mmCIF file of C-alpha atoms in Angstrom:
data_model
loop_
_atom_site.group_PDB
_atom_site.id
_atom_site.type_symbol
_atom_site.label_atom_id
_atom_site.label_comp_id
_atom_site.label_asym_id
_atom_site.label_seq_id
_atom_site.Cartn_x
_atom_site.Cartn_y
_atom_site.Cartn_z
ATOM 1 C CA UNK P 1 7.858 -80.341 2.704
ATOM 2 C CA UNK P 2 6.395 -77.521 4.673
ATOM 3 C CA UNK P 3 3.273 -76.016 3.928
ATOM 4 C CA UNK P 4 3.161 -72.169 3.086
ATOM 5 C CA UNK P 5 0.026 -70.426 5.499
ATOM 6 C CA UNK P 6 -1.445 -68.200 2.944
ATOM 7 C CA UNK P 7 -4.230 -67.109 4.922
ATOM 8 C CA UNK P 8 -4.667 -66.852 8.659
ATOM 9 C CA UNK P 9 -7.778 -66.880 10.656
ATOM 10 C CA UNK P 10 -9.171 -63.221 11.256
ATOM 11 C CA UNK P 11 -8.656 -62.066 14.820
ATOM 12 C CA UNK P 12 -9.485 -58.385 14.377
ATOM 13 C CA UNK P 13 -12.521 -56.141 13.057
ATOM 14 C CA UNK P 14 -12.145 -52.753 12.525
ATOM 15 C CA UNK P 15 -14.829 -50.306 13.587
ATOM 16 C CA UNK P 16 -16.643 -50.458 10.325
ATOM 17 C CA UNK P 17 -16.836 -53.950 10.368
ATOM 18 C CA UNK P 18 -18.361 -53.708 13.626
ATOM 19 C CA UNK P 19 -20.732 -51.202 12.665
ATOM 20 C CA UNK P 20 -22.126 -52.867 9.473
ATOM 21 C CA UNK P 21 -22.092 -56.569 11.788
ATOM 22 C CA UNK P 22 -24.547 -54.982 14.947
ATOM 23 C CA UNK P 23 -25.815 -52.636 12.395
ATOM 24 C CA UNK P 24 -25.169 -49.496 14.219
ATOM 25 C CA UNK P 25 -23.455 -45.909 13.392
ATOM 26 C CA UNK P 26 -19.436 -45.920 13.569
ATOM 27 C CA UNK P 27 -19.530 -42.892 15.675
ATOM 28 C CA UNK P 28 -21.326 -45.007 18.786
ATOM 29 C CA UNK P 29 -18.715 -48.075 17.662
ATOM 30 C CA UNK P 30 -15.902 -45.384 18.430
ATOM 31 C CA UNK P 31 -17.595 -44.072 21.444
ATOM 32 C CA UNK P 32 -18.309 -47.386 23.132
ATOM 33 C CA UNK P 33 -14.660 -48.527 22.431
ATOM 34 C CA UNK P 34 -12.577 -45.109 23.258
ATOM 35 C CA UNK P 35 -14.627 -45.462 26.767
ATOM 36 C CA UNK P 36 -13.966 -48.983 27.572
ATOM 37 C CA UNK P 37 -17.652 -50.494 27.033
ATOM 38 C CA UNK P 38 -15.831 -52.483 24.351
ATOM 39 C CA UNK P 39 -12.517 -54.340 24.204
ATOM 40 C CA UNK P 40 -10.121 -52.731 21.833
ATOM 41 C CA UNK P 41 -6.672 -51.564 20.664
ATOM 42 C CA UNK P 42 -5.319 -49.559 18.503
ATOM 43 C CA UNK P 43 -3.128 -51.314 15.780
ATOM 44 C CA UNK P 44 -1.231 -49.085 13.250
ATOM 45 C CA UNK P 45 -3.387 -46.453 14.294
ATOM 46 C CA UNK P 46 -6.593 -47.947 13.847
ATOM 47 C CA UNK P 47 -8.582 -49.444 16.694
ATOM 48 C CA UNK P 48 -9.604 -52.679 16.465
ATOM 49 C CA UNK P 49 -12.199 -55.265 18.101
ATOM 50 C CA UNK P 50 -11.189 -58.437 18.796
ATOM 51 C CA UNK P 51 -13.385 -61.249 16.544
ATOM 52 C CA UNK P 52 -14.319 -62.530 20.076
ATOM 53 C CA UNK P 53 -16.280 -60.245 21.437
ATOM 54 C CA UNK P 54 -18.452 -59.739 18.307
ATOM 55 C CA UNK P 55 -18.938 -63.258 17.957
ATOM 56 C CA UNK P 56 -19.981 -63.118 22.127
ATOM 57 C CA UNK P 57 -22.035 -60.434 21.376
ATOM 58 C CA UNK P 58 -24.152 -62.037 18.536
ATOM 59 C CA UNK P 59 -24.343 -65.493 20.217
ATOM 60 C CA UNK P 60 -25.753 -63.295 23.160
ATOM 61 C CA UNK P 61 -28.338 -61.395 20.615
ATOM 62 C CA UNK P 62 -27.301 -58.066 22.283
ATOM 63 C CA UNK P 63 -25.425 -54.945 21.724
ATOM 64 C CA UNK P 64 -22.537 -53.515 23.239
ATOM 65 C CA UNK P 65 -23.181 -51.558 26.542
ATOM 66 C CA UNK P 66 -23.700 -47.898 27.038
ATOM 67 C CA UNK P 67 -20.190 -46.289 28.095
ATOM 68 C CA UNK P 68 -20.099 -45.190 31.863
ATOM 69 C CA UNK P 69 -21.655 -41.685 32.355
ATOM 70 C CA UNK P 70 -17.797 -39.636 32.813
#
């Protein structure tokens, strides 16, 4: 018999999620990610941070860098 996989392991965060986890504004969340400080991609429209990265971040106890002066 095979086994139905109701639920998958999260592999995405959106920006809110990120926000509320580091405790920081949305807007700098955006920022950081639309510059490249942070790894993301949009998916349906909506960018996303991989669960890897926040969980490298915490481990770390830091925040994500400042985006390069443009």
């Amino acid at each position: 018999m095979v086994k139905k996989v109701t639920e998958l392991p999260r592999a995405w965060y959106s920006l809110d999620d990120v926000a509320d986890i580091l405790g920081l504004e949305r807007t700098a969340i955006y920022e950081k990610s639309r510059r490249g400080s942070i790894p993301a991609t949009k998916i349906g429209g909506r960018w996303m941070i991989p669960v890897w990265y926040v969980n490298r971040l915490l481990d770390a106890g830091t925040t994500p860098p400042e985006p390069a002066a443009a």
